[in-house]
PDB file of N, CA and C in Angstrom:
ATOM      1  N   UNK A   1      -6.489  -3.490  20.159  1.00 80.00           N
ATOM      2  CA  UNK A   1      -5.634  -2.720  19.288  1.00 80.00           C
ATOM      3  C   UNK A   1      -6.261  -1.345  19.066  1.00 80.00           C
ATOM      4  N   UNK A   2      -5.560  -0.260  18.870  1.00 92.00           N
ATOM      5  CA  UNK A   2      -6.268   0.715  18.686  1.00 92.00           C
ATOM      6  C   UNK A   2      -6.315   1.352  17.421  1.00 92.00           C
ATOM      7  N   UNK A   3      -7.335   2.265  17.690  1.00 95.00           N
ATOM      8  CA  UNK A   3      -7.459   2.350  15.768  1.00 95.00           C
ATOM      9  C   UNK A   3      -6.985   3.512  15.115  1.00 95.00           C
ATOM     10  N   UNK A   4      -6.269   3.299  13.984  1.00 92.00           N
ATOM     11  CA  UNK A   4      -5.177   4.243  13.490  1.00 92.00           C
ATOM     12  C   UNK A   4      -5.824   5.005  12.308  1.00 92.00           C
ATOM     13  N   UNK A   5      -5.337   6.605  11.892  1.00 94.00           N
ATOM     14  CA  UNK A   5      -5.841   7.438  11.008  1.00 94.00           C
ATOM     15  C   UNK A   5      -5.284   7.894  10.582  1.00 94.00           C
ATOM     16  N   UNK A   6      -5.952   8.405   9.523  1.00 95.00           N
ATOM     17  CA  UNK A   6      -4.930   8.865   8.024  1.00 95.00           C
ATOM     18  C   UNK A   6      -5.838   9.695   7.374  1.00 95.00           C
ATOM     19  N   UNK A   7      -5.323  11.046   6.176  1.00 96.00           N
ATOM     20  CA  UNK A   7      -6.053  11.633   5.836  1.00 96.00           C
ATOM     21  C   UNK A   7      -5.579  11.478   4.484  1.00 96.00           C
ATOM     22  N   UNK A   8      -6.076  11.527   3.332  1.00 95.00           N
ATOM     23  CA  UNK A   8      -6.012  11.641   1.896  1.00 95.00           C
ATOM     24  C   UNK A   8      -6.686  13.054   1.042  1.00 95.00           C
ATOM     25  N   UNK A   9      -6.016  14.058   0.547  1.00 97.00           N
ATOM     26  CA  UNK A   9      -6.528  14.969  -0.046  1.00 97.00           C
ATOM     27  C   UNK A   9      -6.078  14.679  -1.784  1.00 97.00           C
ATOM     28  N   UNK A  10      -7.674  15.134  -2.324  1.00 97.00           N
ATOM     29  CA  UNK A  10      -7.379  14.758  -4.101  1.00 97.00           C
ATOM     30  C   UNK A  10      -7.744  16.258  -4.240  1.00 97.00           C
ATOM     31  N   UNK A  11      -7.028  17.229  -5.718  1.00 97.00           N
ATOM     32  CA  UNK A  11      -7.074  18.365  -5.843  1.00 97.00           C
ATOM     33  C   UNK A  11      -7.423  18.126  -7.257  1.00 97.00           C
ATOM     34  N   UNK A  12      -8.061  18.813  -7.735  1.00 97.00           N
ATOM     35  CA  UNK A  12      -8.281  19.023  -9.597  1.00 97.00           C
ATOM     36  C   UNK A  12      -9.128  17.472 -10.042  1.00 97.00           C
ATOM     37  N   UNK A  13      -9.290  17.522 -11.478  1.00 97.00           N
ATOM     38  CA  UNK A  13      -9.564  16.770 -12.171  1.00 97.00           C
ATOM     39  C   UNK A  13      -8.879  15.686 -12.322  1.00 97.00           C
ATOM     40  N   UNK A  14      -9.501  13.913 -12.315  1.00 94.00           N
ATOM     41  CA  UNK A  14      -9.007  13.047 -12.521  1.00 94.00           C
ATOM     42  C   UNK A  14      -7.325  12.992 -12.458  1.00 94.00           C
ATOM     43  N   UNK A  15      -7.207  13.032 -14.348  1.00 93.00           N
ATOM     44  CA  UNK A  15      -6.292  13.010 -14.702  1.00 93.00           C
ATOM     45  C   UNK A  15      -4.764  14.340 -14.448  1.00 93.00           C
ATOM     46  N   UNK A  16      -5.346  14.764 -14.270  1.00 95.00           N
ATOM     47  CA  UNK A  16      -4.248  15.852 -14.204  1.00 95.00           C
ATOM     48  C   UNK A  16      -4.507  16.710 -12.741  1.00 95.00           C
ATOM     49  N   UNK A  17      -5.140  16.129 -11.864  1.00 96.00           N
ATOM     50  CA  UNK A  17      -5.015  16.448 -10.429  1.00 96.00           C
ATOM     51  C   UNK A  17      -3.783  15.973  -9.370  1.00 96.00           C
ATOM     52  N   UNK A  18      -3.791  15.935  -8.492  1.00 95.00           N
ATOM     53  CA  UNK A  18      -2.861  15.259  -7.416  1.00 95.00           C
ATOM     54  C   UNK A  18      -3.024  15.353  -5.858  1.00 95.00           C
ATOM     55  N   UNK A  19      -2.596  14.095  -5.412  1.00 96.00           N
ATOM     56  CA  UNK A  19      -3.009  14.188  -4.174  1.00 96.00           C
ATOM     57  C   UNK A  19      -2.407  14.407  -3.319  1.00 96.00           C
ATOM     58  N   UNK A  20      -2.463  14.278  -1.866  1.00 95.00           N
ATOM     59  CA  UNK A  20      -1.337  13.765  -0.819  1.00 95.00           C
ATOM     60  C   UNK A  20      -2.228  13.042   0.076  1.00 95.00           C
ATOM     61  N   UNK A  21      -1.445  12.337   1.219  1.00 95.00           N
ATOM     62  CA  UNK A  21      -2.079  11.491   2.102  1.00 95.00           C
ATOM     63  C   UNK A  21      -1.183  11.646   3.224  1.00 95.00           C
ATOM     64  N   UNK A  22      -1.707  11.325   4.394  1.00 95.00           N
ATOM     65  CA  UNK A  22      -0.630  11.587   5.519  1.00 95.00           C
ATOM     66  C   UNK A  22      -1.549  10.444   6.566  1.00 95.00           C
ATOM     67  N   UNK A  23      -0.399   9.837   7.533  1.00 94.00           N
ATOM     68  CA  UNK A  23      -0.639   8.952   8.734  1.00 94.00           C
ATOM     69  C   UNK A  23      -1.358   9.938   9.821  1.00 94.00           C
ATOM     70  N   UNK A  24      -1.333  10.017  11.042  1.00 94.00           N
ATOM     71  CA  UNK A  24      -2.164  10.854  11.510  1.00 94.00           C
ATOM     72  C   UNK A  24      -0.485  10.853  12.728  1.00 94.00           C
ATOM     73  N   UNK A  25       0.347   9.648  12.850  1.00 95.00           N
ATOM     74  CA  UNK A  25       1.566   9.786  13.580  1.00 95.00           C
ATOM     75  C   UNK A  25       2.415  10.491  12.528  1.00 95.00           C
ATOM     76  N   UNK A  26       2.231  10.805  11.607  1.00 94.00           N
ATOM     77  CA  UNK A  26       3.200  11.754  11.271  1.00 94.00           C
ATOM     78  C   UNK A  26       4.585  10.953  10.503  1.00 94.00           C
ATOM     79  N   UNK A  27       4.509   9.666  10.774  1.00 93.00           N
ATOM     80  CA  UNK A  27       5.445   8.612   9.845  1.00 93.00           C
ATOM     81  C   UNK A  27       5.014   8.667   8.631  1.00 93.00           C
ATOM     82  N   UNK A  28       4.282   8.173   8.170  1.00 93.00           N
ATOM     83  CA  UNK A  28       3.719   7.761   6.642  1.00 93.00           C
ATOM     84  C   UNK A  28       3.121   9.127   5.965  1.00 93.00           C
ATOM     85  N   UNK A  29       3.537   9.556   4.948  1.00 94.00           N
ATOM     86  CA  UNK A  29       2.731  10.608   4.095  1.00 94.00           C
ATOM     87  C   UNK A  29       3.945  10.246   2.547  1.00 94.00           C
ATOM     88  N   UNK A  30       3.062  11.311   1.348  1.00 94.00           N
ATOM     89  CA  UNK A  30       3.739  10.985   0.601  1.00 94.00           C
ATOM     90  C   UNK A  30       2.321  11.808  -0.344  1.00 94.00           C
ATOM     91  N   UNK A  31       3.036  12.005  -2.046  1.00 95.00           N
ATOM     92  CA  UNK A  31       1.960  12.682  -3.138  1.00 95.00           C
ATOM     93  C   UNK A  31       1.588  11.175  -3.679  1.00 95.00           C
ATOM     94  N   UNK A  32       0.394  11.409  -4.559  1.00 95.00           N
ATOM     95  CA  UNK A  32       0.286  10.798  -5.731  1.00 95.00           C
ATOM     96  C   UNK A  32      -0.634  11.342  -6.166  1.00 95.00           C
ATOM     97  N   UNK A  33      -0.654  10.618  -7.461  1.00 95.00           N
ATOM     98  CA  UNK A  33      -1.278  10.741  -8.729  1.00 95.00           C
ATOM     99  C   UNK A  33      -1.982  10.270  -9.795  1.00 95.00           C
ATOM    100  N   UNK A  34      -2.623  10.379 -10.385  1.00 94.00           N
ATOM    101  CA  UNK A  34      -3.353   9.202 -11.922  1.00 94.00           C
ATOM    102  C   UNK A  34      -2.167   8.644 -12.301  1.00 94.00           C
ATOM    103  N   UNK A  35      -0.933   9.310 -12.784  1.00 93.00           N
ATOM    104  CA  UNK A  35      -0.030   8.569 -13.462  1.00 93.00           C
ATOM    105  C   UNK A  35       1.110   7.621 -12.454  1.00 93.00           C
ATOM    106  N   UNK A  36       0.796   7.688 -11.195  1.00 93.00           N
ATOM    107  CA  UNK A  36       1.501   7.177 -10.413  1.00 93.00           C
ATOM    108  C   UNK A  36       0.865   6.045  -9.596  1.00 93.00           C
ATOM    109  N   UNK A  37      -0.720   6.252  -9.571  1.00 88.00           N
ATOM    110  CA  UNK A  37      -1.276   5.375  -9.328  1.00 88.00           C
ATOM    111  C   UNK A  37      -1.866   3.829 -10.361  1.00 88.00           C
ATOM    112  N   UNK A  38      -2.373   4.483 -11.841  1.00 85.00           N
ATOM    113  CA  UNK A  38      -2.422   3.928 -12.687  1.00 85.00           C
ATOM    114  C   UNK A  38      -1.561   3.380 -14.048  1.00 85.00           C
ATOM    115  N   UNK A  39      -0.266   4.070 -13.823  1.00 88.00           N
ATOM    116  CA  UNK A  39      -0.019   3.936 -14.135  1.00 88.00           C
ATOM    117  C   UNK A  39       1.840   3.762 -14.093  1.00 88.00           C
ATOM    118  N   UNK A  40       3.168   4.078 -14.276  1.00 88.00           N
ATOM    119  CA  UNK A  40       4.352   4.367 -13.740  1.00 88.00           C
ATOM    120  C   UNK A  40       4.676   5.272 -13.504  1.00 88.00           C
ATOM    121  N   UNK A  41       3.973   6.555 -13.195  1.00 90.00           N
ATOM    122  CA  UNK A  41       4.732   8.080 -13.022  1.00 90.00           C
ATOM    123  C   UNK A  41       5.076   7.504 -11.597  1.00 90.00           C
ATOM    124  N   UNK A  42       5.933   8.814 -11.199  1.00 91.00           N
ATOM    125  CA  UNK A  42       6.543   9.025  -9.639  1.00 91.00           C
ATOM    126  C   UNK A  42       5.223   9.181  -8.489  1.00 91.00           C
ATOM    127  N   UNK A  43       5.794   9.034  -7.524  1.00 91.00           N
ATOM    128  CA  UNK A  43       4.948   9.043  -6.467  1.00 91.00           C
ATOM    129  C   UNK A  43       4.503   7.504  -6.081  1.00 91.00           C
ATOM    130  N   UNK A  44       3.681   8.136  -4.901  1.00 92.00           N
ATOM    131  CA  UNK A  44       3.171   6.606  -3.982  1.00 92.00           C
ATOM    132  C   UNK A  44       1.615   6.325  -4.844  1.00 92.00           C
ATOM    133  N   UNK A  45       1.025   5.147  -4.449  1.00 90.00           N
ATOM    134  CA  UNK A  45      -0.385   5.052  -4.605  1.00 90.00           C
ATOM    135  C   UNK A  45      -0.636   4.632  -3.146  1.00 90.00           C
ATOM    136  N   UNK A  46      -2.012   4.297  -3.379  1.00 90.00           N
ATOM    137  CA  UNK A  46      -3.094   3.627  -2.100  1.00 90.00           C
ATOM    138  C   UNK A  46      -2.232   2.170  -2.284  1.00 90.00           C
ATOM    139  N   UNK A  47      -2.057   1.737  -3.365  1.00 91.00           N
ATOM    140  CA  UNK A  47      -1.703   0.371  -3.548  1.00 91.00           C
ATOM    141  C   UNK A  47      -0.565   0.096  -2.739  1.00 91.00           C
ATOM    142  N   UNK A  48       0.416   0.888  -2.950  1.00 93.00           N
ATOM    143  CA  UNK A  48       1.951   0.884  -2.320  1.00 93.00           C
ATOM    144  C   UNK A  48       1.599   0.944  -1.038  1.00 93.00           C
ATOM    145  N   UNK A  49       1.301   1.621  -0.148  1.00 93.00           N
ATOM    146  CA  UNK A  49       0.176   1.803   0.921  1.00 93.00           C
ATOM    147  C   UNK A  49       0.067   0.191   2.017  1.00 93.00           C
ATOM    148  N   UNK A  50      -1.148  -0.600   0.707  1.00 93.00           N
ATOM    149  CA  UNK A  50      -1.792  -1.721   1.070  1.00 93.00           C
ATOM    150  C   UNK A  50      -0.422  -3.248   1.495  1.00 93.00           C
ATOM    151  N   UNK A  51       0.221  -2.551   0.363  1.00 95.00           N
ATOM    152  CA  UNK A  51       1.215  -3.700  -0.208  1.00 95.00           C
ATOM    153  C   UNK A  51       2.393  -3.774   1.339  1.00 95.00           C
ATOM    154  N   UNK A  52       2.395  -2.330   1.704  1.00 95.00           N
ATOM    155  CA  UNK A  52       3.658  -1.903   2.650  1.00 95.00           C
ATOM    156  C   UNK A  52       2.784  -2.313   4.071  1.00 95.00           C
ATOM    157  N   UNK A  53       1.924  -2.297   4.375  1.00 94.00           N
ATOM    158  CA  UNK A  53       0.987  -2.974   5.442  1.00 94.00           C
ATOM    159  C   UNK A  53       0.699  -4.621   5.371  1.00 94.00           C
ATOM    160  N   UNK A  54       0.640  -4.765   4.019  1.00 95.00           N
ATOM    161  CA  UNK A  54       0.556  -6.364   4.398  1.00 95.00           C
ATOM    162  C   UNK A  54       2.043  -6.959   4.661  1.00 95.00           C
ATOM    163  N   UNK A  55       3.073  -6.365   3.697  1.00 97.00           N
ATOM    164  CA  UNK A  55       4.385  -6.981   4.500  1.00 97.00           C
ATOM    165  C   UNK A  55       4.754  -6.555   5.657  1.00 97.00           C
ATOM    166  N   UNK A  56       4.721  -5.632   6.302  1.00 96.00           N
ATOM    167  CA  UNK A  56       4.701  -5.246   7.428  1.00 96.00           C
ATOM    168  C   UNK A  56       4.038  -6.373   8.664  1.00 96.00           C
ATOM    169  N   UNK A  57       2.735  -6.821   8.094  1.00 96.00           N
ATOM    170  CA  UNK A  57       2.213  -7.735   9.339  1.00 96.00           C
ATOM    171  C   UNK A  57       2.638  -8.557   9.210  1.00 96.00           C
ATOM    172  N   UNK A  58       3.124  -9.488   7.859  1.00 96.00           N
ATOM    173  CA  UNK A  58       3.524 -10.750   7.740  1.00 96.00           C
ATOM    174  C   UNK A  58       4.775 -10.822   8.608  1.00 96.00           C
ATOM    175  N   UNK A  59       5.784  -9.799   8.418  1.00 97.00           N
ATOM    176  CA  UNK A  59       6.886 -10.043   8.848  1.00 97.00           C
ATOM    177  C   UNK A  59       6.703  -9.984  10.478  1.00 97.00           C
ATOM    178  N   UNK A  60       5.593  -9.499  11.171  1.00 97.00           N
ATOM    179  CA  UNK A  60       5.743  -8.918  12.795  1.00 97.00           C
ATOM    180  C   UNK A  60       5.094 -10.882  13.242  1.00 97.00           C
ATOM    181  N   UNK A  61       4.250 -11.294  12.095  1.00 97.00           N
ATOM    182  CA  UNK A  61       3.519 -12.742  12.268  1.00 97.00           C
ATOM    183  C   UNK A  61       4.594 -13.675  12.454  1.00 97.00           C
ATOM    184  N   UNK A  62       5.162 -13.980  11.350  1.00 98.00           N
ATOM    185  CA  UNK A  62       6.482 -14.466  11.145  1.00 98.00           C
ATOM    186  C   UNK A  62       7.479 -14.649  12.620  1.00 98.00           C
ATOM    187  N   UNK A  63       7.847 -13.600  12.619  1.00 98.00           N
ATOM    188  CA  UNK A  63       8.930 -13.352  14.152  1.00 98.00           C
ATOM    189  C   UNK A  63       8.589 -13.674  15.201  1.00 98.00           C
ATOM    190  N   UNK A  64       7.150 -13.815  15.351  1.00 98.00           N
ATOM    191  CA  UNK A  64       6.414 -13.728  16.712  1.00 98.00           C
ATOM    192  C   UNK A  64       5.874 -15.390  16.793  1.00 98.00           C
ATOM    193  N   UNK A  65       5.854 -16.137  15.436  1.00 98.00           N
ATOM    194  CA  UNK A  65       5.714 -17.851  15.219  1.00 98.00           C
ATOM    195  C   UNK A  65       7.066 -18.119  15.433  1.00 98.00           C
ATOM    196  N   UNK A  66       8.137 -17.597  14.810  1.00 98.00           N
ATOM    197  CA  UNK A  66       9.736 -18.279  15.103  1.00 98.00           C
ATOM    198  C   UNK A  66      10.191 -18.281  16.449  1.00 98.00           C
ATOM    199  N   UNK A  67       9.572 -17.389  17.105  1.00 98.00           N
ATOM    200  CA  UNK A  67      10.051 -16.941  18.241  1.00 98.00           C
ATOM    201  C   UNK A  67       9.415 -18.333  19.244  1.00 98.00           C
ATOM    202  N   UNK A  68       7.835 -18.186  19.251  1.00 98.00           N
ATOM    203  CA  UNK A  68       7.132 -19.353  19.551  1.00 98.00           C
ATOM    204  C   UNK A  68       7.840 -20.647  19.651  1.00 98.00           C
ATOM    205  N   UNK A  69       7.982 -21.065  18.143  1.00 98.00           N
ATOM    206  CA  UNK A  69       9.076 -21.921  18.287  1.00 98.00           C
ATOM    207  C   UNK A  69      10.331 -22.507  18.537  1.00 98.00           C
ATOM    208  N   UNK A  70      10.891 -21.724  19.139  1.00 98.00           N
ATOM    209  CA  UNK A  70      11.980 -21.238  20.145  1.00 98.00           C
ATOM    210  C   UNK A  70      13.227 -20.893  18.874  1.00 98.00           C
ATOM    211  N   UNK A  71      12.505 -20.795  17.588  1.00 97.00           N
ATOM    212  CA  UNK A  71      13.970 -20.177  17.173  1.00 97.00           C
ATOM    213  C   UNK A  71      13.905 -18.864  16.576  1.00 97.00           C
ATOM    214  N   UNK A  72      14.056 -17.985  17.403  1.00 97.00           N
ATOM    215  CA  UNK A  72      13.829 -16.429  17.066  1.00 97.00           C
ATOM    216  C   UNK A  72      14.783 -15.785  15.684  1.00 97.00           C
ATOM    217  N   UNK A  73      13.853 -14.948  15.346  1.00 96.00           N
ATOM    218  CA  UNK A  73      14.631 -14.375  14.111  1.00 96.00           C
ATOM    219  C   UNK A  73      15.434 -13.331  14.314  1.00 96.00           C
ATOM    220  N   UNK A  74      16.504 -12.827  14.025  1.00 96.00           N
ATOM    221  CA  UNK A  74      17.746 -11.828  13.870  1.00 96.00           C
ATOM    222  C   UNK A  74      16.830 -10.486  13.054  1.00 96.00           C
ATOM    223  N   UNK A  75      16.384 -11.262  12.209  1.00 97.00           N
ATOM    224  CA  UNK A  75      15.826 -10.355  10.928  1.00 97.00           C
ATOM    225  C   UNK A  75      14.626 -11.410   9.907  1.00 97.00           C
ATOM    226  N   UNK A  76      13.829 -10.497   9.769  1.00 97.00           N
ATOM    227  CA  UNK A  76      12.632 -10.947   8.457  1.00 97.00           C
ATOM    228  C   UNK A  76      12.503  -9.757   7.789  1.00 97.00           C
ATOM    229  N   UNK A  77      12.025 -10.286   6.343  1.00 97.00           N
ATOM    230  CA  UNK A  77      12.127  -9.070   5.277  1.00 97.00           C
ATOM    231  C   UNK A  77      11.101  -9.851   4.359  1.00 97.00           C
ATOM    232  N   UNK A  78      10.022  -8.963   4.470  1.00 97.00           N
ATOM    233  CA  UNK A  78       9.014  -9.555   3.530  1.00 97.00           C
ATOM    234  C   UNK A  78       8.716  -8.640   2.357  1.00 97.00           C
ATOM    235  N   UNK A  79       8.373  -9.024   1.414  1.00 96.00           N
ATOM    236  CA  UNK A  79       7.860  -8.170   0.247  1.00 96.00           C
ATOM    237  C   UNK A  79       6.637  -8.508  -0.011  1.00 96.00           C
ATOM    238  N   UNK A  80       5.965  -7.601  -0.420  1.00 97.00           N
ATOM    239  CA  UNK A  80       4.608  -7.989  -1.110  1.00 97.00           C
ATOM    240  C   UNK A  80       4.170  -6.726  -2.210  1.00 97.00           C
ATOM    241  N   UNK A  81       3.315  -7.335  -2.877  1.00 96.00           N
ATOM    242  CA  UNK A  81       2.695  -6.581  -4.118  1.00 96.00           C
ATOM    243  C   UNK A  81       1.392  -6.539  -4.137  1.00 96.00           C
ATOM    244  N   UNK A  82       0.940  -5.550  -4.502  1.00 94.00           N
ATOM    245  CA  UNK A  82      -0.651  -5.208  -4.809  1.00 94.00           C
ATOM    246  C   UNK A  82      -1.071  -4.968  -6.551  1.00 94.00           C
ATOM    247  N   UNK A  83      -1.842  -5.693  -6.797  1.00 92.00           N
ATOM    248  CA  UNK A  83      -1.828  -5.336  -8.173  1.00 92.00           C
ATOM    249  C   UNK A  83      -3.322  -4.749  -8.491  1.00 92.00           C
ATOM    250  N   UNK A  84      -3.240  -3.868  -9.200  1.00 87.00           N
ATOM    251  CA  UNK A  84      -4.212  -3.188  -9.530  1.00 87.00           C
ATOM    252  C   UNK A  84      -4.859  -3.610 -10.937  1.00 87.00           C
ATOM    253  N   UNK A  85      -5.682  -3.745 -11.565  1.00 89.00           N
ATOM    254  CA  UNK A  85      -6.186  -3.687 -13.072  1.00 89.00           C
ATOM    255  C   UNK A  85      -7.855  -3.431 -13.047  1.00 89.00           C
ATOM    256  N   UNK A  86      -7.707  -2.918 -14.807  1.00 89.00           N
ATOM    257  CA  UNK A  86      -9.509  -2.877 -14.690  1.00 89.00           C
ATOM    258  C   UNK A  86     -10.059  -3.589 -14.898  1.00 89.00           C
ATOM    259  N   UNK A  87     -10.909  -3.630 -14.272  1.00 94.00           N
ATOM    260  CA  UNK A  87     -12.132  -5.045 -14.138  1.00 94.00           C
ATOM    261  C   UNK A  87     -13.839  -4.183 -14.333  1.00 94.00           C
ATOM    262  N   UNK A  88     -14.100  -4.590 -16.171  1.00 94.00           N
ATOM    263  CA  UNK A  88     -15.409  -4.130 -16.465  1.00 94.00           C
ATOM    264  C   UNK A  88     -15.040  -2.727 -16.810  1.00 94.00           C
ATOM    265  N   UNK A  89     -15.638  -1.790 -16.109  1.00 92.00           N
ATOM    266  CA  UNK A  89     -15.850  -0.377 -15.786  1.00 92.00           C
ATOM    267  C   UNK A  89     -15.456   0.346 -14.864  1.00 92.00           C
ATOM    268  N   UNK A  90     -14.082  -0.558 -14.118  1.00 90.00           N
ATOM    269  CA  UNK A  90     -13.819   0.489 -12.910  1.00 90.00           C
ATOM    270  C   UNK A  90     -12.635  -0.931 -12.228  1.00 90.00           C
ATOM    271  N   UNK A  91     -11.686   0.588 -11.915  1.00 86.00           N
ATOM    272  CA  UNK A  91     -10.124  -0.764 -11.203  1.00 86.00           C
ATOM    273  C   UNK A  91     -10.310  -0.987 -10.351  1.00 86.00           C
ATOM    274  N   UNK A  92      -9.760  -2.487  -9.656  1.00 89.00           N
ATOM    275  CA  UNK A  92     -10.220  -2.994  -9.123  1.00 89.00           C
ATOM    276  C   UNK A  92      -8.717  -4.327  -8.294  1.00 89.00           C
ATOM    277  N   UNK A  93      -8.267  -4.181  -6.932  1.00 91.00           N
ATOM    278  CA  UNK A  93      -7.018  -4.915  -6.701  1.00 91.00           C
ATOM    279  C   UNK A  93      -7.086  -6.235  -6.987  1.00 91.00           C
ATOM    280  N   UNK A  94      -7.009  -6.723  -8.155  1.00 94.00           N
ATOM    281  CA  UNK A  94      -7.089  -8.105  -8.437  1.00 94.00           C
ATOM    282  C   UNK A  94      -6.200  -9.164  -7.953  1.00 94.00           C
ATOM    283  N   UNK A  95      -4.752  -8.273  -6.870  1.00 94.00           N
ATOM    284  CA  UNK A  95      -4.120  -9.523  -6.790  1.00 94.00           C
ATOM    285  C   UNK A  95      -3.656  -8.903  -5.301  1.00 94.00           C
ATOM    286  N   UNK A  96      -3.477  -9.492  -4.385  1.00 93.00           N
ATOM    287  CA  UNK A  96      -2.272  -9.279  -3.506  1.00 93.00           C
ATOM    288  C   UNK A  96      -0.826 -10.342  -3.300  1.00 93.00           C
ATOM    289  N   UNK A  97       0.257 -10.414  -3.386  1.00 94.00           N
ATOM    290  CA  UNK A  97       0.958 -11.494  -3.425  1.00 94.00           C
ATOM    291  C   UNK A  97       2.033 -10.885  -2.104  1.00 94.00           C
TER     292      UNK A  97
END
C-alpha cells in the first residue's frame, strides 16, 4: 500500500487561533478550530478526520467479505464516531465506535 500525506497548519494562540489541513490528493481539506475541535463551533476536527477513515475502511472490509461470500453488496454505509474527552491534564480519544 502506499503511503499517503497530509499537511495541517495551526495559526495564533490556542484558543482563538485556527487551522487548516489538506490531503496531499487534493480531496480532503477543510478549517478548524478550538471551538470546533473541543468543542461545537463550525468546522472539521482531527477527530472527524479519524472517524471518516475508520468508516471508510470498515465499509471497503465489509464489501470485500460479502463479496467473498458470494453475496456482494449494492451499497454499505457505515458510520462511526470518535470521541474526544479530557483525561487528567490533557484530551485524549477515549472512544472510537
Amino acid at each position: 500500500m502506499p503511503t499517503r500525506h497530509a499537511t495541517a497548519v495551526w495559526q495564533g494562540p490556542l484558543r482563538d487561533g485556527d487551522g487548516t489541513f489538506s490531503g496531499a490528493s487534493g480531496a480532503v481539506s477543510g478549517d478548524y478550530s478550538f471551538g470546533s475541535r473541543f468543542e461545537r463551533g463550525a468546522g472539521s476536527s482531527p477527530e472527524e478526520l479519524l472517524a471518516a477513515a475508520q468508516a471508510a475502511c470498515y465499509s471497503m472490509a465489509l464489501s470485500a467479505a460479502l463479496e467473498r461470500a458470494g453475496t456482494p453488496a449494492a451499497r454499505v454505509e457505515t458510520r462511526a464516531a470518535c470521541t474526544v474527552e479530557r483525561v487528567a491534564d490533557a484530551f485524549a480519544i477515549t472512544r472510537m465506535r
